[in-house]
């Protein structure tokens, strides 16, 4: 066979296969340790008991914008994320990060030109009776520009790092799940703001039919900026209804479907409320083409909350409640699960965790690319 013939054969085979983005990272899979730091910064991984656990694939970090860029547009505080990425890489683990804007938007965003509208939430904290705080309107284009600048800097620093496994979307919700307003009074107020934008804000010059018509394109624009900033890292949307009405359910599905269609295999979703169901558990029905994950709704030490009704009676002994939750994730085609650290440490649970991890990894689709023959010789 001539060299030119072999080359044509290789090109022909490649043309029939789906193309990957350059240097695409593998889809997240397995078990991630869900841990929280202090002051809106990532947890310190120094001495973490799971760094050497072969059943743990990575660590899920929660971060807030005002902790990473507290003072002004030109200064960043990356130190803690840098340390977490370095330690994870040292032990062959992955890291995933969410950066919340919304209620955690820095004050300078509202105070520097162009001015961003500060919406004061009517919602109150039931524990204290105080207001939960302020947030920008996602369709405020002045806000979008400032958030896009931060996301671009975030991506420029970490997208090329193989230890960063996936990032979770922020910027069009209160925190990380996709809930924008929860209180019906807030829903009414932001609807009025969308229809009658306040004067004096250059990013709010357009009137919409309602807040849903303003919210959906704003979310899609922010998602597009994330995908541009993270061209090789999976970008994940955490489910949640943006509005406390049926339109919120519709908007959530619209945005999810748009993301999957625009960025197949690169855009995924995570459900932040994984509940348990007792055995028997079904096998997954299909392997999904895009990333899909879950986050435990609570620790398995609270089984009455963990189980969907009806709660088993008697409640099975540990670690069965955790296994029942992970088995449900497998049945629902999950590829990874974020689990509270307390549920990942017990030595007697490791065999069960190893088995569930293997099932989650089996839900990640492969390319099924034909392997190149190993005995080809080029004959001049």
mmCIF file of C-alpha atoms in Angstrom:
data_model
loop_
_atom_site.group_PDB
_atom_site.id
_atom_site.type_symbol
_atom_site.label_atom_id
_atom_site.label_comp_id
_atom_site.label_asym_id
_atom_site.label_seq_id
_atom_site.Cartn_x
_atom_site.Cartn_y
_atom_site.Cartn_z
ATOM 1 C CA UNK A 1 0.000 0.000 0.000
ATOM 2 C CA UNK A 2 1.405 3.378 -0.961
ATOM 3 C CA UNK A 3 1.981 6.082 1.658
ATOM 4 C CA UNK A 4 -0.488 8.371 -0.125
ATOM 5 C CA UNK A 5 -3.137 5.630 0.035
ATOM 6 C CA UNK A 6 -2.612 5.179 3.781
ATOM 7 C CA UNK A 7 -2.843 8.925 4.325
ATOM 8 C CA UNK A 8 -6.101 9.125 2.387
ATOM 9 C CA UNK A 9 -7.490 6.221 4.432
ATOM 10 C CA UNK A 10 -6.665 7.986 7.699
ATOM 11 C CA UNK A 11 -8.213 11.239 6.513
ATOM 12 C CA UNK A 12 -11.324 9.393 5.345
ATOM 13 C CA UNK A 13 -11.748 7.631 8.701
ATOM 14 C CA UNK A 14 -11.286 10.893 10.596
ATOM 15 C CA UNK A 15 -13.884 12.645 8.458
ATOM 16 C CA UNK A 16 -16.547 10.144 9.514
ATOM 17 C CA UNK A 17 -15.961 10.672 13.251
ATOM 18 C CA UNK A 18 -17.162 13.510 15.516
ATOM 19 C CA UNK A 19 -14.521 16.198 15.925
ATOM 20 C CA UNK A 20 -13.247 17.245 19.327
ATOM 21 C CA UNK A 21 -12.291 20.755 20.335
ATOM 22 C CA UNK A 22 -8.552 21.262 20.550
ATOM 23 C CA UNK A 23 -7.122 19.881 23.798
ATOM 24 C CA UNK A 24 -10.587 19.071 25.132
ATOM 25 C CA UNK A 25 -10.608 17.945 28.744
ATOM 26 C CA UNK A 26 -12.310 14.682 29.641
ATOM 27 C CA UNK A 27 -15.842 14.879 30.971
ATOM 28 C CA UNK A 28 -16.075 14.888 34.777
ATOM 29 C CA UNK A 29 -16.821 11.502 36.286
ATOM 30 C CA UNK A 30 -16.881 9.670 39.597
ATOM 31 C CA UNK A 31 -17.060 11.181 43.077
ATOM 32 C CA UNK A 32 -16.203 14.762 44.097
ATOM 33 C CA UNK A 33 -15.658 15.919 47.658
ATOM 34 C CA UNK A 34 -18.092 18.785 48.348
ATOM 35 C CA UNK A 35 -16.342 21.163 50.750
ATOM 36 C CA UNK A 36 -16.766 24.780 51.803
ATOM 37 C CA UNK A 37 -14.161 27.377 52.689
ATOM 38 C CA UNK A 38 -14.434 30.529 54.787
ATOM 39 C CA UNK A 39 -15.202 34.057 53.637
ATOM 40 C CA UNK A 40 -16.383 32.977 50.220
ATOM 41 C CA UNK A 41 -12.990 31.516 49.304
ATOM 42 C CA UNK A 42 -12.187 27.873 48.483
ATOM 43 C CA UNK A 43 -11.379 25.425 51.244
ATOM 44 C CA UNK A 44 -7.732 24.776 52.077
ATOM 45 C CA UNK A 45 -6.840 21.310 50.782
ATOM 46 C CA UNK A 46 -3.706 21.056 52.911
ATOM 47 C CA UNK A 47 -3.959 17.796 54.844
ATOM 48 C CA UNK A 48 -7.347 16.875 53.359
ATOM 49 C CA UNK A 49 -7.975 13.212 54.283
ATOM 50 C CA UNK A 50 -9.206 12.343 50.780
ATOM 51 C CA UNK A 51 -6.158 13.477 48.809
ATOM 52 C CA UNK A 52 -4.791 9.936 48.835
ATOM 53 C CA UNK A 53 -8.148 8.134 48.527
ATOM 54 C CA UNK A 54 -8.283 6.355 45.143
ATOM 55 C CA UNK A 55 -12.094 6.420 45.191
ATOM 56 C CA UNK A 56 -12.241 10.235 45.139
ATOM 57 C CA UNK A 57 -11.797 11.934 41.779
ATOM 58 C CA UNK A 58 -11.767 15.562 42.827
ATOM 59 C CA UNK A 59 -12.921 18.430 44.998
ATOM 60 C CA UNK A 60 -15.861 20.795 44.493
ATOM 61 C CA UNK A 61 -15.177 24.383 45.627
ATOM 62 C CA UNK A 62 -17.639 27.218 46.292
ATOM 63 C CA UNK A 63 -16.260 30.748 45.759
ATOM 64 C CA UNK A 64 -17.904 34.197 45.598
ATOM 65 C CA UNK A 65 -17.040 37.084 43.293
ATOM 66 C CA UNK A 66 -16.603 39.698 46.030
ATOM 67 C CA UNK A 67 -13.922 37.536 47.665
ATOM 68 C CA UNK A 68 -11.955 37.169 44.432
ATOM 69 C CA UNK A 69 -12.238 40.818 43.315
ATOM 70 C CA UNK A 70 -13.198 42.767 46.433
ATOM 71 C CA UNK A 71 -11.719 46.194 45.801
ATOM 72 C CA UNK A 72 -11.806 47.209 42.153
ATOM 73 C CA UNK A 73 -11.882 46.039 38.552
ATOM 74 C CA UNK A 74 -8.128 45.706 38.159
ATOM 75 C CA UNK A 75 -7.159 43.577 41.181
ATOM 76 C CA UNK A 76 -7.752 39.860 41.745
ATOM 77 C CA UNK A 77 -7.273 37.508 44.672
ATOM 78 C CA UNK A 78 -6.411 34.150 43.073
ATOM 79 C CA UNK A 79 -4.131 32.857 45.848
ATOM 80 C CA UNK A 80 -6.498 30.332 47.430
ATOM 81 C CA UNK A 81 -7.654 28.889 44.095
ATOM 82 C CA UNK A 82 -4.033 28.675 42.942
ATOM 83 C CA UNK A 83 -3.158 26.730 46.100
ATOM 84 C CA UNK A 84 -6.141 24.382 45.713
ATOM 85 C CA UNK A 85 -5.334 23.676 42.062
ATOM 86 C CA UNK A 86 -1.682 23.010 42.896
ATOM 87 C CA UNK A 87 -2.469 20.611 45.753
ATOM 88 C CA UNK A 88 -5.105 18.753 43.728
ATOM 89 C CA UNK A 89 -2.654 18.358 40.835
ATOM 90 C CA UNK A 90 0.083 17.167 43.192
ATOM 91 C CA UNK A 91 -2.102 14.240 44.262
ATOM 92 C CA UNK A 92 -3.548 13.503 40.828
ATOM 93 C CA UNK A 93 -6.981 14.898 41.737
ATOM 94 C CA UNK A 94 -9.295 17.295 39.908
ATOM 95 C CA UNK A 95 -10.856 20.543 41.036
ATOM 96 C CA UNK A 96 -14.195 22.115 40.128
ATOM 97 C CA UNK A 97 -15.120 25.692 40.976
ATOM 98 C CA UNK A 98 -18.278 27.770 41.092
ATOM 99 C CA UNK A 99 -18.046 31.565 41.414
ATOM 100 C CA UNK A 100 -21.279 33.152 42.634
ATOM 101 C CA UNK A 101 -22.153 36.701 41.639
ATOM 102 C CA UNK A 102 -25.746 37.779 42.343
ATOM 103 C CA UNK A 103 -25.953 38.396 46.085
ATOM 104 C CA UNK A 104 -22.125 38.202 46.256
ATOM 105 C CA UNK A 105 -21.490 40.986 43.722
ATOM 106 C CA UNK A 106 -18.737 43.380 44.920
ATOM 107 C CA UNK A 107 -19.815 46.895 45.902
ATOM 108 C CA UNK A 108 -17.484 48.513 43.353
ATOM 109 C CA UNK A 109 -19.614 47.011 40.539
ATOM 110 C CA UNK A 110 -22.483 49.309 41.576
ATOM 111 C CA UNK A 111 -20.325 52.339 42.314
ATOM 112 C CA UNK A 112 -18.114 52.646 39.219
ATOM 113 C CA UNK A 113 -19.074 53.792 35.744
ATOM 114 C CA UNK A 114 -21.060 52.656 33.925
ATOM 115 C CA UNK A 115 -23.463 52.465 36.843
ATOM 116 C CA UNK A 116 -25.156 49.132 37.537
ATOM 117 C CA UNK A 117 -28.637 49.030 39.049
ATOM 118 C CA UNK A 118 -28.666 47.564 42.578
ATOM 119 C CA UNK A 119 -31.881 45.632 43.152
ATOM 120 C CA UNK A 120 -32.738 45.345 46.857
ATOM 121 C CA UNK A 121 -34.305 41.969 47.576
ATOM 122 C CA UNK A 122 -37.628 41.899 49.384
ATOM 123 C CA UNK A 123 -36.826 38.311 50.377
ATOM 124 C CA UNK A 124 -35.802 37.834 54.013
ATOM 125 C CA UNK A 125 -33.728 35.275 55.830
ATOM 126 C CA UNK A 126 -36.234 33.190 57.858
ATOM 127 C CA UNK A 127 -33.644 32.621 60.588
ATOM 128 C CA UNK A 128 -32.920 36.298 61.239
ATOM 129 C CA UNK A 129 -35.781 38.162 59.603
ATOM 130 C CA UNK A 130 -33.290 40.410 57.794
ATOM 131 C CA UNK A 131 -33.007 41.120 54.077
ATOM 132 C CA UNK A 132 -30.869 38.655 52.155
ATOM 133 C CA UNK A 133 -29.164 41.516 50.303
ATOM 134 C CA UNK A 134 -28.849 43.099 46.880
ATOM 135 C CA UNK A 135 -28.141 41.805 43.397
ATOM 136 C CA UNK A 136 -27.866 43.161 39.853
ATOM 137 C CA UNK A 137 -30.428 42.513 37.142
ATOM 138 C CA UNK A 138 -28.923 39.967 34.723
ATOM 139 C CA UNK A 139 -30.167 41.911 31.668
ATOM 140 C CA UNK A 140 -28.332 45.078 32.801
ATOM 141 C CA UNK A 141 -25.707 45.275 30.043
ATOM 142 C CA UNK A 142 -23.408 47.427 32.201
ATOM 143 C CA UNK A 143 -23.363 44.620 34.743
ATOM 144 C CA UNK A 144 -22.915 41.998 32.023
ATOM 145 C CA UNK A 145 -19.785 43.776 30.769
ATOM 146 C CA UNK A 146 -18.174 43.863 34.221
ATOM 147 C CA UNK A 147 -19.027 40.223 34.911
ATOM 148 C CA UNK A 148 -17.754 39.224 31.458
ATOM 149 C CA UNK A 149 -14.409 40.893 32.210
ATOM 150 C CA UNK A 150 -14.100 38.849 35.391
ATOM 151 C CA UNK A 151 -15.085 35.597 33.653
ATOM 152 C CA UNK A 152 -12.517 36.278 30.918
ATOM 153 C CA UNK A 153 -9.769 36.730 33.524
ATOM 154 C CA UNK A 154 -10.944 33.591 35.370
ATOM 155 C CA UNK A 155 -10.791 31.542 32.184
ATOM 156 C CA UNK A 156 -7.457 32.967 31.063
ATOM 157 C CA UNK A 157 -5.922 31.866 34.352
ATOM 158 C CA UNK A 158 -7.385 28.374 34.719
ATOM 159 C CA UNK A 159 -8.873 26.982 31.495
ATOM 160 C CA UNK A 160 -5.495 25.654 30.353
ATOM 161 C CA UNK A 161 -4.836 23.896 33.658
ATOM 162 C CA UNK A 162 -5.612 20.160 33.356
ATOM 163 C CA UNK A 163 -6.423 19.963 37.082
ATOM 164 C CA UNK A 164 -9.535 22.142 36.579
ATOM 165 C CA UNK A 165 -12.176 19.564 35.725
ATOM 166 C CA UNK A 166 -15.290 21.737 35.284
ATOM 167 C CA UNK A 167 -16.668 25.164 36.154
ATOM 168 C CA UNK A 168 -20.210 25.950 37.226
ATOM 169 C CA UNK A 169 -22.107 28.872 35.783
ATOM 170 C CA UNK A 170 -22.859 31.988 37.792
ATOM 171 C CA UNK A 171 -23.931 35.538 37.132
ATOM 172 C CA UNK A 172 -27.657 35.216 36.375
ATOM 173 C CA UNK A 173 -28.880 33.871 39.695
ATOM 174 C CA UNK A 174 -28.694 34.622 43.442
ATOM 175 C CA UNK A 175 -25.833 32.194 43.995
ATOM 176 C CA UNK A 176 -25.024 29.069 41.970
ATOM 177 C CA UNK A 177 -28.315 27.213 41.466
ATOM 178 C CA UNK A 178 -30.358 28.985 38.816
ATOM 179 C CA UNK A 179 -32.780 30.682 41.260
ATOM 180 C CA UNK A 180 -32.989 34.399 40.474
ATOM 181 C CA UNK A 181 -35.978 35.526 42.568
ATOM 182 C CA UNK A 182 -37.806 33.287 45.014
ATOM 183 C CA UNK A 183 -40.251 35.572 46.816
ATOM 184 C CA UNK A 184 -43.463 36.375 44.841
ATOM 185 C CA UNK A 185 -43.094 40.053 45.794
ATOM 186 C CA UNK A 186 -39.597 40.071 44.270
ATOM 187 C CA UNK A 187 -41.022 38.404 41.177
ATOM 188 C CA UNK A 188 -43.562 41.220 40.813
ATOM 189 C CA UNK A 189 -40.919 43.881 41.413
ATOM 190 C CA UNK A 190 -38.386 42.641 38.855
ATOM 191 C CA UNK A 191 -41.180 42.164 36.319
ATOM 192 C CA UNK A 192 -42.046 45.850 36.708
ATOM 193 C CA UNK A 193 -38.361 46.794 36.350
ATOM 194 C CA UNK A 194 -38.121 44.811 33.114
ATOM 195 C CA UNK A 195 -41.211 46.543 31.697
ATOM 196 C CA UNK A 196 -40.274 50.025 32.960
ATOM 197 C CA UNK A 197 -36.475 50.300 33.293
ATOM 198 C CA UNK A 198 -35.267 52.860 35.857
ATOM 199 C CA UNK A 199 -33.798 56.071 34.460
ATOM 200 C CA UNK A 200 -30.117 56.915 34.722
ATOM 201 C CA UNK A 201 -28.693 53.429 34.092
ATOM 202 C CA UNK A 202 -27.050 53.001 30.659
ATOM 203 C CA UNK A 203 -27.396 49.227 30.788
ATOM 204 C CA UNK A 204 -31.167 49.351 31.288
ATOM 205 C CA UNK A 205 -32.538 51.298 28.352
ATOM 206 C CA UNK A 206 -34.704 48.580 26.797
ATOM 207 C CA UNK A 207 -38.245 47.761 27.926
ATOM 208 C CA UNK A 208 -39.362 44.107 27.795
ATOM 209 C CA UNK A 209 -42.782 42.542 27.802
ATOM 210 C CA UNK A 210 -41.933 40.873 31.126
ATOM 211 C CA UNK A 211 -38.991 39.707 33.228
ATOM 212 C CA UNK A 212 -38.866 36.308 31.512
ATOM 213 C CA UNK A 213 -38.341 37.990 28.122
ATOM 214 C CA UNK A 214 -35.446 39.921 29.667
ATOM 215 C CA UNK A 215 -33.967 37.040 31.627
ATOM 216 C CA UNK A 216 -33.628 34.301 28.988
ATOM 217 C CA UNK A 217 -31.442 36.199 26.471
ATOM 218 C CA UNK A 218 -29.398 37.645 29.335
ATOM 219 C CA UNK A 219 -28.678 34.157 30.685
ATOM 220 C CA UNK A 220 -27.751 32.923 27.217
ATOM 221 C CA UNK A 221 -25.381 35.865 26.725
ATOM 222 C CA UNK A 222 -23.645 35.179 30.046
ATOM 223 C CA UNK A 223 -23.383 31.469 29.220
ATOM 224 C CA UNK A 224 -21.814 32.320 25.856
ATOM 225 C CA UNK A 225 -19.163 34.416 27.625
ATOM 226 C CA UNK A 226 -18.344 31.470 29.915
ATOM 227 C CA UNK A 227 -17.970 29.101 26.978
ATOM 228 C CA UNK A 228 -15.704 31.617 25.251
ATOM 229 C CA UNK A 229 -13.545 31.988 28.376
ATOM 230 C CA UNK A 230 -13.367 28.213 28.971
ATOM 231 C CA UNK A 231 -12.997 26.689 25.491
ATOM 232 C CA UNK A 232 -11.636 23.356 26.764
ATOM 233 C CA UNK A 233 -13.257 23.013 30.193
ATOM 234 C CA UNK A 234 -16.794 21.615 30.670
ATOM 235 C CA UNK A 235 -19.186 24.388 31.735
ATOM 236 C CA UNK A 236 -22.068 23.259 33.947
ATOM 237 C CA UNK A 237 -25.471 24.802 34.700
ATOM 238 C CA UNK A 238 -26.905 24.075 38.150
ATOM 239 C CA UNK A 239 -30.673 23.634 37.951
ATOM 240 C CA UNK A 240 -33.096 25.880 39.814
ATOM 241 C CA UNK A 241 -36.213 27.822 38.836
ATOM 242 C CA UNK A 242 -35.354 31.478 38.153
ATOM 243 C CA UNK A 243 -38.887 32.606 39.007
ATOM 244 C CA UNK A 244 -41.420 31.245 41.550
ATOM 245 C CA UNK A 245 -43.989 30.481 38.836
ATOM 246 C CA UNK A 246 -44.470 28.000 36.024
ATOM 247 C CA UNK A 247 -42.635 30.368 33.671
ATOM 248 C CA UNK A 248 -39.518 29.704 35.758
ATOM 249 C CA UNK A 249 -39.712 25.991 34.914
ATOM 250 C CA UNK A 250 -40.124 26.811 31.231
ATOM 251 C CA UNK A 251 -37.220 29.290 31.226
ATOM 252 C CA UNK A 252 -34.961 26.770 32.934
ATOM 253 C CA UNK A 253 -35.649 24.170 30.253
ATOM 254 C CA UNK A 254 -35.346 26.718 27.441
ATOM 255 C CA UNK A 255 -31.911 27.828 28.601
ATOM 256 C CA UNK A 256 -30.708 24.272 29.208
ATOM 257 C CA UNK A 257 -31.859 23.109 25.777
ATOM 258 C CA UNK A 258 -30.290 26.148 24.116
ATOM 259 C CA UNK A 259 -26.944 25.484 25.812
ATOM 260 C CA UNK A 260 -26.890 21.818 24.856
ATOM 261 C CA UNK A 261 -27.748 22.658 21.240
ATOM 262 C CA UNK A 262 -25.195 25.458 20.961
ATOM 263 C CA UNK A 263 -22.349 23.697 22.783
ATOM 264 C CA UNK A 264 -22.839 19.924 22.482
ATOM 265 C CA UNK A 265 -20.562 17.976 24.802
ATOM 266 C CA UNK A 266 -19.120 21.181 26.281
ATOM 267 C CA UNK A 267 -22.187 22.448 28.159
ATOM 268 C CA UNK A 268 -23.749 20.245 30.835
ATOM 269 C CA UNK A 269 -26.069 20.364 33.825
ATOM 270 C CA UNK A 270 -26.055 19.494 37.492
ATOM 271 C CA UNK A 271 -29.023 18.874 39.781
ATOM 272 C CA UNK A 272 -28.187 20.113 43.274
ATOM 273 C CA UNK A 273 -30.772 17.930 45.048
ATOM 274 C CA UNK A 274 -29.909 14.235 44.832
ATOM 275 C CA UNK A 275 -32.352 12.223 46.939
ATOM 276 C CA UNK A 276 -32.243 8.517 47.740
ATOM 277 C CA UNK A 277 -34.688 5.801 46.798
ATOM 278 C CA UNK A 278 -34.541 2.278 48.256
ATOM 279 C CA UNK A 279 -33.530 -0.797 46.258
ATOM 280 C CA UNK A 280 -34.194 -2.312 43.798
ATOM 281 C CA UNK A 281 -32.603 0.250 41.455
ATOM 282 C CA UNK A 282 -32.867 0.178 37.686
ATOM 283 C CA UNK A 283 -29.927 0.250 35.320
ATOM 284 C CA UNK A 284 -29.363 3.510 33.395
ATOM 285 C CA UNK A 285 -31.516 3.594 30.274
ATOM 286 C CA UNK A 286 -29.078 5.425 28.023
ATOM 287 C CA UNK A 287 -25.691 7.102 27.924
ATOM 288 C CA UNK A 288 -26.088 10.862 27.536
ATOM 289 C CA UNK A 289 -23.947 12.821 25.076
ATOM 290 C CA UNK A 290 -23.208 15.727 27.425
ATOM 291 C CA UNK A 291 -21.975 16.131 31.006
ATOM 292 C CA UNK A 292 -24.575 15.410 33.706
ATOM 293 C CA UNK A 293 -24.018 15.404 37.448
ATOM 294 C CA UNK A 294 -25.741 15.599 40.824
ATOM 295 C CA UNK A 295 -25.033 17.131 44.205
ATOM 296 C CA UNK A 296 -26.250 15.393 47.357
ATOM 297 C CA UNK A 297 -29.240 17.175 48.854
ATOM 298 C CA UNK A 298 -27.808 16.564 52.344
ATOM 299 C CA UNK A 299 -25.471 14.297 54.280
ATOM 300 C CA UNK A 300 -26.548 10.685 54.603
ATOM 301 C CA UNK A 301 -26.545 11.142 58.387
ATOM 302 C CA UNK A 302 -29.937 12.844 57.837
ATOM 303 C CA UNK A 303 -31.726 9.924 56.133
ATOM 304 C CA UNK A 304 -35.272 11.158 56.754
ATOM 305 C CA UNK A 305 -34.446 14.163 54.587
ATOM 306 C CA UNK A 306 -32.324 12.176 52.154
ATOM 307 C CA UNK A 307 -35.035 9.697 51.117
ATOM 308 C CA UNK A 308 -37.874 10.613 48.821
ATOM 309 C CA UNK A 309 -41.264 9.835 50.339
ATOM 310 C CA UNK A 310 -42.202 7.331 51.490
ATOM 311 C CA UNK A 311 -39.157 7.103 53.762
ATOM 312 C CA UNK A 312 -38.200 3.464 54.414
ATOM 313 C CA UNK A 313 -39.289 2.122 57.770
ATOM 314 C CA UNK A 314 -37.066 1.045 59.347
ATOM 315 C CA UNK A 315 -34.349 3.231 57.842
ATOM 316 C CA UNK A 316 -31.503 0.982 56.659
ATOM 317 C CA UNK A 317 -28.171 1.075 58.422
ATOM 318 C CA UNK A 318 -25.318 3.182 57.053
ATOM 319 C CA UNK A 319 -23.909 3.306 54.442
ATOM 320 C CA UNK A 320 -27.034 2.034 52.645
ATOM 321 C CA UNK A 321 -28.759 5.470 52.557
ATOM 322 C CA UNK A 322 -25.732 6.941 50.764
ATOM 323 C CA UNK A 323 -25.577 3.958 48.419
ATOM 324 C CA UNK A 324 -29.291 4.323 47.663
ATOM 325 C CA UNK A 325 -28.675 7.966 46.682
ATOM 326 C CA UNK A 326 -25.684 7.110 44.484
ATOM 327 C CA UNK A 327 -27.595 4.250 42.863
ATOM 328 C CA UNK A 328 -30.415 6.661 42.043
ATOM 329 C CA UNK A 329 -27.874 8.982 40.395
ATOM 330 C CA UNK A 330 -26.567 6.081 38.312
ATOM 331 C CA UNK A 331 -30.127 5.192 37.270
ATOM 332 C CA UNK A 332 -30.655 8.826 36.193
ATOM 333 C CA UNK A 333 -27.570 8.659 33.937
ATOM 334 C CA UNK A 334 -25.317 10.758 36.176
ATOM 335 C CA UNK A 335 -21.614 10.741 35.389
ATOM 336 C CA UNK A 336 -20.441 12.285 38.651
ATOM 337 C CA UNK A 337 -21.828 13.155 42.092
ATOM 338 C CA UNK A 338 -20.717 15.843 44.549
ATOM 339 C CA UNK A 339 -20.808 14.262 48.020
ATOM 340 C CA UNK A 340 -20.313 15.881 51.437
ATOM 341 C CA UNK A 341 -16.917 14.996 52.844
ATOM 342 C CA UNK A 342 -18.317 13.302 55.955
ATOM 343 C CA UNK A 343 -19.808 10.626 53.684
ATOM 344 C CA UNK A 344 -16.551 9.940 51.853
ATOM 345 C CA UNK A 345 -14.173 9.433 54.787
ATOM 346 C CA UNK A 346 -15.335 6.240 56.614
ATOM 347 C CA UNK A 347 -12.933 3.381 55.925
ATOM 348 C CA UNK A 348 -15.700 0.786 56.019
ATOM 349 C CA UNK A 349 -17.560 2.528 53.189
ATOM 350 C CA UNK A 350 -14.738 2.490 50.651
ATOM 351 C CA UNK A 351 -15.695 -0.737 48.898
ATOM 352 C CA UNK A 352 -19.216 0.565 48.328
ATOM 353 C CA UNK A 353 -17.861 3.924 47.082
ATOM 354 C CA UNK A 354 -15.504 2.149 44.679
ATOM 355 C CA UNK A 355 -18.397 0.230 43.149
ATOM 356 C CA UNK A 356 -20.609 3.304 42.758
ATOM 357 C CA UNK A 357 -17.732 5.304 41.288
ATOM 358 C CA UNK A 358 -17.233 2.621 38.655
ATOM 359 C CA UNK A 359 -20.925 2.739 37.703
ATOM 360 C CA UNK A 360 -20.852 6.544 37.390
ATOM 361 C CA UNK A 361 -17.803 6.377 35.154
ATOM 362 C CA UNK A 362 -19.555 3.820 32.951
ATOM 363 C CA UNK A 363 -22.183 6.487 32.186
ATOM 364 C CA UNK A 364 -19.606 8.675 30.427
ATOM 365 C CA UNK A 365 -19.855 8.159 26.666
ATOM 366 C CA UNK A 366 -16.775 7.134 24.698
ATOM 367 C CA UNK A 367 -15.816 8.200 21.225
ATOM 368 C CA UNK A 368 -15.717 4.664 19.843
ATOM 369 C CA UNK A 369 -12.950 5.752 17.498
ATOM 370 C CA UNK A 370 -11.408 2.844 15.563
ATOM 371 C CA UNK A 371 -7.946 1.999 16.823
ATOM 372 C CA UNK A 372 -5.124 2.441 14.343
ATOM 373 C CA UNK A 373 -3.566 -0.852 13.235
ATOM 374 C CA UNK A 374 -0.272 -1.514 14.985
ATOM 375 C CA UNK A 375 1.374 -3.541 12.181
ATOM 376 C CA UNK A 376 1.248 -1.072 9.285
ATOM 377 C CA UNK A 377 4.489 -0.542 7.393
ATOM 378 C CA UNK A 378 5.045 2.295 4.966
ATOM 379 C CA UNK A 379 6.412 0.805 1.764
ATOM 380 C CA UNK A 380 8.251 3.244 -0.510
#
